CSV table of C-alpha atoms in Angstrom, one decimal:
chain,number,residue,atom,x,y,z
I,209,VAL,CA,-142.0,-4.3,-59.7
I,210,LYS,CA,-141.2,-3.8,-56.0
I,211,VAL,CA,-139.9,-6.9,-54.3
I,212,THR,CA,-139.0,-7.7,-50.8
I,213,ILE,CA,-137.1,-11.2,-50.2
I,214,THR,CA,-135.6,-12.3,-47.0
I,215,VAL,CA,-132.3,-13.7,-48.1
I,216,ASN,CA,-130.2,-15.7,-45.4
I,217,GLY,CA,-132.4,-13.9,-42.8
I,218,LYS,CA,-131.8,-10.5,-44.1
I,219,GLN,CA,-134.5,-8.4,-45.8
I,220,VAL,CA,-133.6,-7.3,-49.2
I,221,ALA,CA,-136.0,-4.8,-51.0
I,222,ALA,CA,-135.6,-3.5,-54.7
I,223,ASP,CA,-137.5,-2.1,-57.4
I,224,VAL,CA,-136.7,-4.6,-60.3
I,225,ALA,CA,-137.8,-5.3,-64.0
I,226,ASP,CA,-140.7,-7.6,-64.1
I,227,ARG,CA,-138.7,-10.2,-65.9
I,228,THR,CA,-136.0,-10.3,-63.3
I,229,LEU,CA,-135.1,-14.0,-62.3
I,230,LEU,CA,-134.5,-14.8,-58.5
I,231,VAL,CA,-131.0,-15.9,-59.5
I,232,HIS,CA,-130.2,-12.6,-60.9
I,233,PHE,CA,-131.9,-10.7,-57.9
I,234,LEU,CA,-129.7,-12.9,-55.6
I,235,ARG,CA,-126.4,-12.3,-57.5
I,236,GLU,CA,-126.9,-8.6,-58.7
I,237,VAL,CA,-129.3,-7.1,-56.1
I,238,ALA,CA,-128.4,-9.0,-52.9
I,239,ASN,CA,-124.7,-9.3,-54.2
I,240,LEU,CA,-124.6,-13.0,-53.2
I,241,THR,CA,-122.8,-14.8,-56.0
I,242,ALA,CA,-122.4,-18.4,-54.6
I,243,THR,CA,-125.5,-19.2,-56.6
I,244,ASN,CA,-124.4,-19.9,-60.1
I,245,VAL,CA,-126.2,-19.4,-63.4
I,246,GLY,CA,-125.5,-22.7,-65.6
I,247,CYS,CA,-128.0,-23.5,-68.2
I,248,ASP,CA,-130.6,-20.7,-67.6
I,249,SER,CA,-133.3,-23.5,-68.4
I,250,THR,CA,-133.9,-25.5,-65.3
I,251,SER,CA,-131.7,-28.4,-66.5
I,252,CYS,CA,-128.6,-28.4,-64.6
I,253,GLY,CA,-129.4,-27.2,-61.0
I,254,ALA,CA,-126.3,-25.0,-60.5
I,255,CYS,CA,-128.7,-22.3,-59.2
I,256,THR,CA,-130.6,-24.3,-56.8
I,257,VAL,CA,-131.5,-22.4,-53.5
I,258,LEU,CA,-134.0,-23.0,-50.7
I,259,MET,CA,-137.2,-21.1,-50.6
I,260,LYS,CA,-140.1,-20.9,-48.3
I,261,GLY,CA,-143.1,-18.8,-47.7
I,262,ALA,CA,-143.3,-16.4,-44.8
I,263,GLY,CA,-144.0,-18.4,-41.6
I,264,GLU,CA,-143.7,-21.8,-43.1
I,265,GLU,CA,-141.6,-24.3,-41.1
I,266,GLY,CA,-138.5,-26.2,-42.1
I,267,VAL,CA,-135.6,-25.2,-44.4
I,268,GLY,CA,-137.9,-24.6,-47.4
I,269,LYS,CA,-138.1,-26.3,-50.8
I,270,SER,CA,-135.3,-26.4,-53.1
I,271,VAL,CA,-136.0,-24.5,-56.3
I,272,LYS,CA,-134.0,-23.8,-59.3
I,273,SER,CA,-133.8,-19.9,-59.2
I,274,CYS,CA,-133.2,-19.4,-62.9
I,275,THR,CA,-136.8,-20.5,-63.4
I,276,VAL,CA,-138.3,-18.4,-60.5
I,277,LEU,CA,-139.2,-14.8,-61.0
I,278,ALA,CA,-138.0,-12.5,-58.4
I,279,ALA,CA,-141.5,-11.3,-58.4
I,280,GLN,CA,-142.8,-14.8,-57.5
I,281,ALA,CA,-140.5,-14.9,-54.5
I,282,ASP,CA,-141.7,-11.6,-53.1
I,283,GLY,CA,-142.4,-12.0,-49.4
I,284,SER,CA,-140.7,-15.3,-49.2
I,285,GLU,CA,-137.4,-16.5,-47.3
I,286,VAL,CA,-134.6,-17.6,-49.5
I,287,THR,CA,-131.4,-19.4,-48.3
I,288,THR,CA,-128.4,-19.6,-50.5
I,289,ALA,CA,-125.0,-21.3,-49.9
I,290,GLU,CA,-123.8,-18.2,-48.1
I,291,GLY,CA,-126.5,-18.5,-45.5
I,292,LEU,CA,-125.9,-22.2,-44.5
I,293,ALA,CA,-123.2,-21.9,-42.0
I,294,ASP,CA,-124.5,-20.4,-38.7
I,295,GLY,CA,-121.9,-17.9,-38.4
I,296,SER,CA,-120.0,-19.6,-35.6
I,297,GLY,CA,-117.0,-20.3,-38.2
I,298,GLU,CA,-118.1,-23.9,-38.4
I,299,MET,CA,-119.4,-25.1,-41.9
I,300,HIS,CA,-122.8,-26.5,-42.4
I,301,PRO,CA,-122.5,-30.4,-41.8
I,302,VAL,CA,-123.4,-30.7,-45.5
I,303,GLN,CA,-120.7,-28.4,-46.5
I,304,ALA,CA,-118.3,-30.2,-44.1
I,305,ALA,CA,-119.1,-33.6,-45.8
I,306,PHE,CA,-118.6,-32.3,-49.3
I,307,HIS,CA,-115.2,-30.9,-48.2
I,308,ALA,CA,-114.3,-34.2,-46.3
I,309,GLU,CA,-115.3,-36.5,-49.0
I,310,HIS,CA,-114.0,-34.3,-51.8
I,311,GLY,CA,-117.4,-34.2,-53.3
I,312,LEU,CA,-116.4,-31.6,-56.0
I,313,GLN,CA,-113.7,-30.8,-58.6
I,314,CYS,CA,-114.2,-27.6,-60.4
I,315,GLY,CA,-116.9,-26.5,-57.9
I,316,PHE,CA,-119.3,-25.0,-60.3
I,317,CYS,CA,-122.2,-27.4,-59.4
I,318,THR,CA,-121.3,-27.4,-55.8
I,319,PRO,CA,-123.5,-24.6,-54.3
I,320,GLY,CA,-126.5,-26.2,-56.1
I,321,MET,CA,-125.6,-29.7,-55.0
I,322,VAL,CA,-125.3,-28.6,-51.5
I,323,MET,CA,-128.6,-26.7,-51.4
I,324,ALA,CA,-130.3,-29.8,-53.1
I,325,THR,CA,-128.7,-32.1,-50.5
I,326,VAL,CA,-130.0,-29.9,-47.5
I,327,SER,CA,-133.4,-30.1,-49.0
I,328,LEU,CA,-133.2,-33.8,-49.5
I,329,LEU,CA,-131.9,-34.4,-45.9
I,330,ALA,CA,-134.7,-32.4,-44.5
I,331,GLU,CA,-137.3,-34.5,-46.3
I,332,ASN,CA,-135.4,-37.8,-46.0
I,333,PRO,CA,-133.0,-37.9,-43.0
I,334,SER,CA,-131.4,-41.1,-43.8
I,335,PRO,CA,-131.6,-41.8,-47.5
I,336,THR,CA,-130.3,-44.8,-49.4
I,337,GLU,CA,-127.7,-44.6,-52.1
I,338,GLU,CA,-130.4,-45.1,-54.7
I,339,GLU,CA,-132.7,-42.4,-53.1
I,340,VAL,CA,-129.6,-39.9,-53.1
I,341,ARG,CA,-128.9,-40.5,-56.8
I,342,SER,CA,-132.6,-40.0,-57.6
I,343,ALA,CA,-132.9,-36.9,-55.6
I,344,LEU,CA,-129.8,-35.2,-57.2
I,345,GLU,CA,-130.9,-36.2,-60.8
I,346,GLY,CA,-131.7,-32.6,-61.4
I,347,ASN,CA,-128.2,-31.4,-60.5
I,348,LEU,CA,-125.7,-32.1,-63.2
I,349,CYS,CA,-121.9,-32.5,-62.5
I,350,ARG,CA,-119.5,-32.9,-65.3
I,351,CYS,CA,-116.3,-33.4,-63.3
I,352,THR,CA,-116.9,-36.1,-60.4
I,353,GLY,CA,-118.9,-38.8,-62.1
I,354,TYR,CA,-121.1,-38.2,-58.9
I,355,HIS,CA,-119.1,-40.7,-56.8
I,356,ASN,CA,-117.8,-38.6,-54.2
I,357,ILE,CA,-120.9,-36.3,-54.2
I,358,ILE,CA,-123.0,-39.3,-53.3
I,359,ARG,CA,-120.5,-40.3,-50.6
I,360,ALA,CA,-120.6,-36.8,-49.2
I,361,VAL,CA,-124.5,-36.8,-49.0
I,362,LEU,CA,-124.5,-40.2,-47.2
I,363,ALA,CA,-121.8,-39.0,-44.9
I,364,ALA,CA,-123.7,-35.8,-44.1
I,365,ALA,CA,-127.0,-37.6,-43.3
I,366,PRO,CA,-126.2,-38.4,-39.7
I,367,ALA,CA,-124.5,-35.2,-39.0
I,368,VAL,CA,-127.6,-33.3,-40.3
I,369,SER,CA,-130.0,-35.2,-38.1
I,370,GLU,CA,-128.0,-34.7,-35.0
I,371,ARG,CA,-127.9,-30.9,-35.6
I,372,ARG,CA,-131.5,-30.8,-36.0
I,373,PRO,CA,-133.4,-29.6,-32.8
I,374,ALA,CA,-135.2,-32.6,-31.2
A,235,VAL,CA,-91.7,-33.2,-62.2
A,236,ALA,CA,-90.2,-29.7,-62.9
A,237,VAL,CA,-91.6,-28.7,-59.5
A,238,HIS,CA,-90.1,-31.8,-58.0
A,239,LYS,CA,-86.8,-30.9,-59.4
A,240,ALA,CA,-86.9,-27.3,-58.4
A,241,ALA,CA,-87.9,-28.2,-55.0
A,242,LEU,CA,-84.9,-30.4,-54.6
A,243,GLU,CA,-82.7,-27.6,-55.8
A,244,VAL,CA,-84.2,-25.2,-53.4
A,245,LYS,CA,-83.7,-27.5,-50.6
A,246,ASP,CA,-80.0,-28.0,-51.4
A,247,GLN,CA,-79.6,-24.3,-51.5
A,248,ALA,CA,-81.3,-24.1,-48.1
A,249,ARG,CA,-79.2,-26.8,-46.7
A,250,ARG,CA,-76.1,-24.6,-47.6
A,251,VAL,CA,-77.6,-21.6,-46.1
A,252,ALA,CA,-78.7,-23.3,-42.9
A,253,ALA,CA,-75.2,-25.0,-42.5
A,254,ASP,CA,-73.7,-21.5,-42.7
A,255,MET,CA,-76.1,-20.1,-40.1
A,256,LEU,CA,-75.5,-23.1,-37.6
A,257,GLU,CA,-71.8,-23.4,-38.4
A,258,ALA,CA,-72.2,-27.0,-39.1
A,259,ALA,CA,-71.3,-29.3,-42.0
A,260,GLU,CA,-73.9,-29.5,-44.7
A,261,ALA,CA,-73.9,-33.4,-44.4
A,262,ASP,CA,-75.0,-33.2,-40.7
A,263,LEU,CA,-78.0,-31.1,-41.4
A,264,GLU,CA,-81.6,-32.6,-41.8
A,265,LEU,CA,-84.9,-31.1,-42.6
A,266,ASN,CA,-87.9,-32.1,-40.5
A,267,ALA,CA,-90.5,-32.2,-43.4
A,268,ASP,CA,-93.5,-32.0,-40.9
A,269,SER,CA,-92.4,-29.0,-38.9
A,270,GLY,CA,-90.4,-27.3,-41.7
A,271,ILE,CA,-87.3,-27.0,-39.4
A,272,TRP,CA,-83.7,-27.5,-40.2
A,273,GLN,CA,-81.7,-29.1,-37.5
A,274,VAL,CA,-78.2,-30.4,-36.9
A,275,ARG,CA,-78.7,-34.3,-36.7
A,276,GLY,CA,-79.1,-35.3,-33.2
A,277,ASP,CA,-79.0,-31.8,-31.7
A,278,PRO,CA,-82.8,-30.7,-31.4
A,279,GLY,CA,-81.5,-27.5,-29.6
A,280,THR,CA,-80.4,-26.1,-33.0
A,281,SER,CA,-83.1,-25.1,-35.3
A,282,ARG,CA,-83.8,-22.7,-38.3
A,283,SER,CA,-87.1,-22.5,-39.8
A,284,TRP,CA,-87.7,-21.9,-43.6
A,285,ALA,CA,-88.3,-18.3,-42.8
A,286,ASP,CA,-85.2,-17.9,-41.1
A,287,VAL,CA,-83.2,-19.6,-43.9
A,288,ALA,CA,-84.8,-17.6,-46.6
A,289,THR,CA,-84.1,-14.2,-44.7
A,290,HIS,CA,-80.5,-15.3,-44.2
A,291,ALA,CA,-80.2,-16.2,-47.9
A,292,GLY,CA,-80.6,-12.5,-48.7
A,293,ALA,CA,-81.9,-10.6,-51.7
A,294,ASP,CA,-81.1,-13.5,-54.1
A,295,GLY,CA,-83.4,-15.7,-51.9
A,296,LEU,CA,-83.8,-19.5,-52.5
A,297,VAL,CA,-84.7,-19.7,-56.2
A,298,ALA,CA,-84.5,-22.5,-58.9
A,299,TYR,CA,-85.4,-22.2,-62.5
A,300,VAL,CA,-86.1,-25.7,-63.9
A,301,GLN,CA,-87.4,-26.9,-67.1
A,302,PHE,CA,-88.3,-30.5,-67.7
A,303,ALA,CA,-89.0,-32.3,-70.8
A,304,GLY,CA,-89.2,-36.0,-70.8
A,305,ASP,CA,-87.1,-38.1,-73.1
A,306,ALA,CA,-90.1,-40.2,-74.2
A,307,PRO,CA,-93.7,-40.3,-73.7
A,308,THR,CA,-95.2,-42.3,-70.7
A,309,PHE,CA,-97.8,-44.8,-71.2
A,310,PRO,CA,-100.5,-45.1,-68.6
A,311,PHE,CA,-102.8,-48.1,-69.0
A,312,GLY,CA,-105.9,-49.5,-67.4
A,313,SER,CA,-108.6,-52.1,-67.7
A,314,HIS,CA,-112.4,-51.6,-67.3
A,315,VAL,CA,-115.0,-54.1,-66.6
A,316,ALA,CA,-118.7,-53.1,-66.9
A,317,VAL,CA,-121.9,-55.0,-66.0
A,318,ALA,CA,-125.1,-53.7,-67.7
A,319,GLU,CA,-128.5,-54.8,-67.6
A,320,VAL,CA,-131.2,-54.2,-70.4
A,321,ASP,CA,-134.9,-54.0,-70.1
A,322,THR,CA,-135.8,-56.0,-73.2
A,323,GLU,CA,-139.4,-54.6,-73.4
A,324,THR,CA,-138.3,-50.9,-73.5
A,325,GLY,CA,-134.6,-51.3,-74.6
A,326,LYS,CA,-133.4,-49.2,-71.7
A,327,ALA,CA,-129.9,-50.1,-70.8
A,328,ARG,CA,-128.4,-49.6,-67.4
A,329,LEU,CA,-125.0,-49.9,-66.0
A,330,ILE,CA,-125.0,-51.7,-62.7
A,331,ARG,CA,-121.3,-52.2,-62.0
A,332,HIS,CA,-118.1,-50.7,-63.1
A,333,VAL,CA,-114.7,-51.9,-62.0
A,334,THR,CA,-111.6,-50.3,-63.2
A,335,ALA,CA,-107.9,-50.3,-62.8
A,336,ASP,CA,-106.0,-47.2,-64.1
A,337,ASP,CA,-102.2,-47.3,-63.8
A,338,ALA,CA,-100.8,-43.8,-63.7
A,339,GLY,CA,-97.4,-44.7,-62.1
A,340,THR,CA,-96.5,-43.1,-59.0
A,341,VAL,CA,-99.9,-41.5,-57.5
A,342,VAL,CA,-99.0,-38.0,-56.1
A,343,SER,CA,-102.4,-37.1,-54.9
A,344,PRO,CA,-104.7,-40.2,-54.4
A,345,VAL,CA,-107.8,-38.1,-53.7
A,346,LEU,CA,-107.3,-35.9,-57.1
A,347,ALA,CA,-106.2,-39.1,-59.1
A,348,GLU,CA,-109.4,-40.9,-57.9
A,349,GLY,CA,-111.5,-37.9,-58.9
A,350,GLN,CA,-110.1,-37.9,-62.3
A,351,ARG,CA,-110.9,-41.6,-62.7
A,352,HIS,CA,-114.5,-41.2,-61.3
A,353,GLY,CA,-115.1,-38.4,-63.8
A,354,GLY,CA,-113.6,-40.1,-66.6
A,355,ILE,CA,-115.6,-43.1,-66.1
A,356,ALA,CA,-118.9,-41.1,-66.1
A,357,GLN,CA,-118.0,-39.4,-69.4
A,358,GLY,CA,-117.1,-42.6,-71.0
A,359,VAL,CA,-120.3,-44.4,-69.8
A,360,ALA,CA,-122.4,-41.5,-71.0
A,361,GLN,CA,-120.9,-41.7,-74.4
A,362,ALA,CA,-121.9,-45.4,-74.5
A,363,LEU,CA,-125.3,-45.0,-73.0
A,364,LEU,CA,-126.7,-41.6,-73.8
A,365,GLU,CA,-124.7,-38.7,-75.2
A,366,GLU,CA,-125.0,-37.6,-78.9
A,367,MET,CA,-125.1,-34.6,-81.1
A,368,LEU,CA,-127.9,-34.9,-83.6
A,369,TYR,CA,-128.6,-32.7,-86.5
A,370,ASP,CA,-131.6,-32.3,-88.7
A,371,ALA,CA,-131.4,-32.7,-92.4
A,372,ASP,CA,-130.3,-29.1,-92.8
A,373,GLY,CA,-127.4,-29.5,-90.5
A,374,ASN,CA,-129.0,-27.7,-87.6
A,375,PRO,CA,-128.0,-29.1,-84.1
A,376,LEU,CA,-130.9,-30.7,-82.5
A,377,THR,CA,-129.3,-31.4,-79.2
A,378,GLY,CA,-127.9,-27.9,-78.3
A,379,THR,CA,-129.1,-27.5,-74.9
A,380,LEU,CA,-129.1,-29.4,-71.7
A,381,ALA,CA,-132.9,-29.9,-72.1
A,382,ASP,CA,-132.2,-31.8,-75.5
A,383,TYR,CA,-128.5,-33.2,-74.8
A,384,ALA,CA,-128.5,-36.4,-72.7
A,385,ALA,CA,-125.8,-35.3,-70.1
A,386,ILE,CA,-125.7,-38.3,-67.6
A,387,THR,CA,-127.1,-37.7,-64.1
A,388,ALA,CA,-126.4,-39.4,-60.7
A,389,ALA,CA,-129.4,-41.5,-61.1
A,390,GLU,CA,-128.0,-43.4,-64.3
A,391,LEU,CA,-124.7,-44.3,-62.6
A,392,PRO,CA,-123.6,-46.8,-60.0
A,393,SER,CA,-120.7,-46.0,-57.6
A,394,PHE,CA,-117.7,-47.3,-59.2
A,395,GLU,CA,-115.2,-49.8,-58.0
A,396,LEU,CA,-111.6,-48.6,-58.3
A,397,VAL,CA,-108.7,-51.2,-58.2
A,398,GLN,CA,-105.3,-49.8,-57.5
A,399,SER,CA,-102.4,-50.4,-59.7
A,400,GLU,CA,-99.2,-48.3,-59.4
A,401,THR,CA,-96.3,-49.2,-62.0
A,402,PRO,CA,-93.8,-46.3,-61.9
A,403,THR,CA,-92.2,-45.3,-65.1
A,404,ASN,CA,-88.3,-44.7,-65.3
A,405,ILE,CA,-88.8,-41.8,-67.8
A,406,ASN,CA,-89.0,-39.1,-65.1
A,407,PRO,CA,-87.7,-39.0,-61.4
A,408,LEU,CA,-91.1,-39.2,-59.7
A,409,GLY,CA,-92.3,-42.1,-61.8
A,410,VAL,CA,-95.5,-40.5,-62.6
A,411,LYS,CA,-97.6,-40.9,-65.8
A,412,GLY,CA,-100.9,-39.4,-66.9
A,413,ILE,CA,-104.3,-39.8,-65.0
A,414,GLY,CA,-106.4,-36.9,-66.5
A,415,GLU,CA,-109.8,-38.1,-67.2
A,416,ALA,CA,-108.2,-41.6,-67.7
A,417,GLY,CA,-111.5,-43.4,-67.4
A,418,THR,CA,-112.9,-42.0,-70.6
A,419,ILE,CA,-110.9,-44.3,-72.7
A,420,GLY,CA,-111.9,-47.7,-71.3
A,421,ALA,CA,-115.3,-47.0,-69.9
A,422,THR,CA,-116.9,-46.5,-73.4
A,423,PRO,CA,-116.1,-49.7,-75.0
A,424,ALA,CA,-116.5,-51.7,-71.7
A,425,THR,CA,-120.1,-50.3,-71.3
A,426,GLN,CA,-121.0,-50.5,-75.0
A,427,ASN,CA,-120.0,-54.2,-75.1
A,428,ALA,CA,-121.7,-55.1,-71.8
A,429,VAL,CA,-124.9,-53.7,-73.3
A,430,ILE,CA,-124.4,-55.8,-76.5
A,431,ASP,CA,-123.5,-58.8,-74.4
A,432,ALA,CA,-126.7,-58.4,-72.4
A,433,VAL,CA,-128.9,-58.9,-75.5
A,434,SER,CA,-126.4,-61.1,-77.6
A,435,HIS,CA,-128.6,-64.1,-76.7
A,436,LEU,CA,-131.3,-62.5,-78.8
A,437,GLY,CA,-129.2,-62.5,-81.8
A,438,VAL,CA,-127.9,-58.8,-81.4
A,439,ARG,CA,-124.2,-58.6,-82.6
A,440,HIS,CA,-123.9,-54.8,-82.9
A,441,ILE,CA,-125.7,-51.6,-81.7
A,442,ASP,CA,-124.4,-48.2,-82.7
A,443,MET,CA,-123.3,-45.8,-79.8
A,444,PRO,CA,-125.1,-44.4,-77.9
A,445,THR,CA,-127.1,-47.5,-76.8
A,446,THR,CA,-130.4,-45.4,-76.6
A,447,PRO,CA,-133.5,-47.2,-75.6
A,448,SER,CA,-134.9,-47.0,-79.3
A,449,ARG,CA,-131.7,-48.4,-80.8
A,450,VAL,CA,-131.4,-51.2,-78.2
A,451,TRP,CA,-135.1,-52.1,-78.7
A,452,ALA,CA,-134.9,-52.0,-82.5
A,453,ALA,CA,-131.8,-54.3,-82.3
A,454,ILE,CA,-133.7,-56.7,-80.1
A,455,GLU,CA,-136.7,-56.7,-82.3
A,456,GLY,CA,-134.8,-57.5,-85.5
A,457,GLY,CA,-131.8,-59.1,-84.1
A,458,LEU,CA,-130.5,-56.2,-86.4
A,459,GLY,CA,-127.3,-54.5,-86.9
A,460,GLY,CA,-126.2,-50.8,-86.6
A,461,ALA,CA,-127.2,-49.7,-90.0
A,462,GLU,CA,-130.7,-50.9,-89.6
A,463,THR,CA,-131.3,-49.6,-86.1
A,464,ARG,CA,-130.1,-46.2,-87.1
A,465,ARG,CA,-132.7,-46.0,-89.9
A,466,VAL,CA,-135.4,-47.1,-87.3
A,467,THR,CA,-134.6,-44.6,-84.7
A,468,ARG,CA,-134.5,-41.5,-86.9
């Protein structure tokens, strides 16, 4: 099936097998390997990316790209961890907060955590700790006990709000 | 510890080389650890960088080979306090506070040491509340994927309260002990006992790990012990 997806602002078109998952499209066709394959069954969240239909406003919805067919994403815009920073050399505020608060250890869940956080803060710019914990329930981490991840999200919230154009 | 000893050896070698370069006595040289510059004490005009010193040291460079084996094992220790609440209607147990002291002697990297404690606590709590490999009567695993196996999530944990305690050991020159996933040891019994304590006024004295809602509920219903609750949950 012929698929055209705008990945991090760049059009990627390919003829792929019908069963190709979005995550494999991103890793193997677009050659963007920040998005990890964890459980392959929508449980762990390591493959979380942002997806929105053409012309939709905002950052898009967070989806687990191991459970979206590339064909389903045809025509949409997808943002991966590689596409978060604006190219100025500065990290996205969520990335910067994960760095500053040491919100990671092995780093495998981190791209998914960061993308889920961007999505959360777009929907809820100043969440409570409980709301952050609830929002990240679909992203598993086995190293950090989530403690510093939650701190990072709470620390990122004001910076993300500031960055958003008024 | 081996890295520490090797670094000290290399520093001594560098001191000799730098003394030679600056035509000064070794004892008069000092290293500014922030800038990485060797200087004659009290004379900022003289300076040699690590790169200068290493170049001057020649083909043999600045090298130390160190092996370290402790004479005896070190004993990190700690203490965990858990506060749990139980919904007696559903048997759902929830950890609401977790306070720990984990003493690993001298802490070399506070950020990494805290991370090890956080992660360890989560693993330990998860063993008490959720995680279990289950098998059917033929021995086939029933909890073989993340869809079946109850790995703990952010929503099931509180932020942890870490108390600092540093008691250096004299068994190695740094005074360091172990911290890797230290929280796993104390968090499980603390959480398990907190859940049982929360329902002890209902006559419950024991619940098998993990304290899943069905087990806790069955224990409350009968004031029953582990063997009975296990039968009820299968």
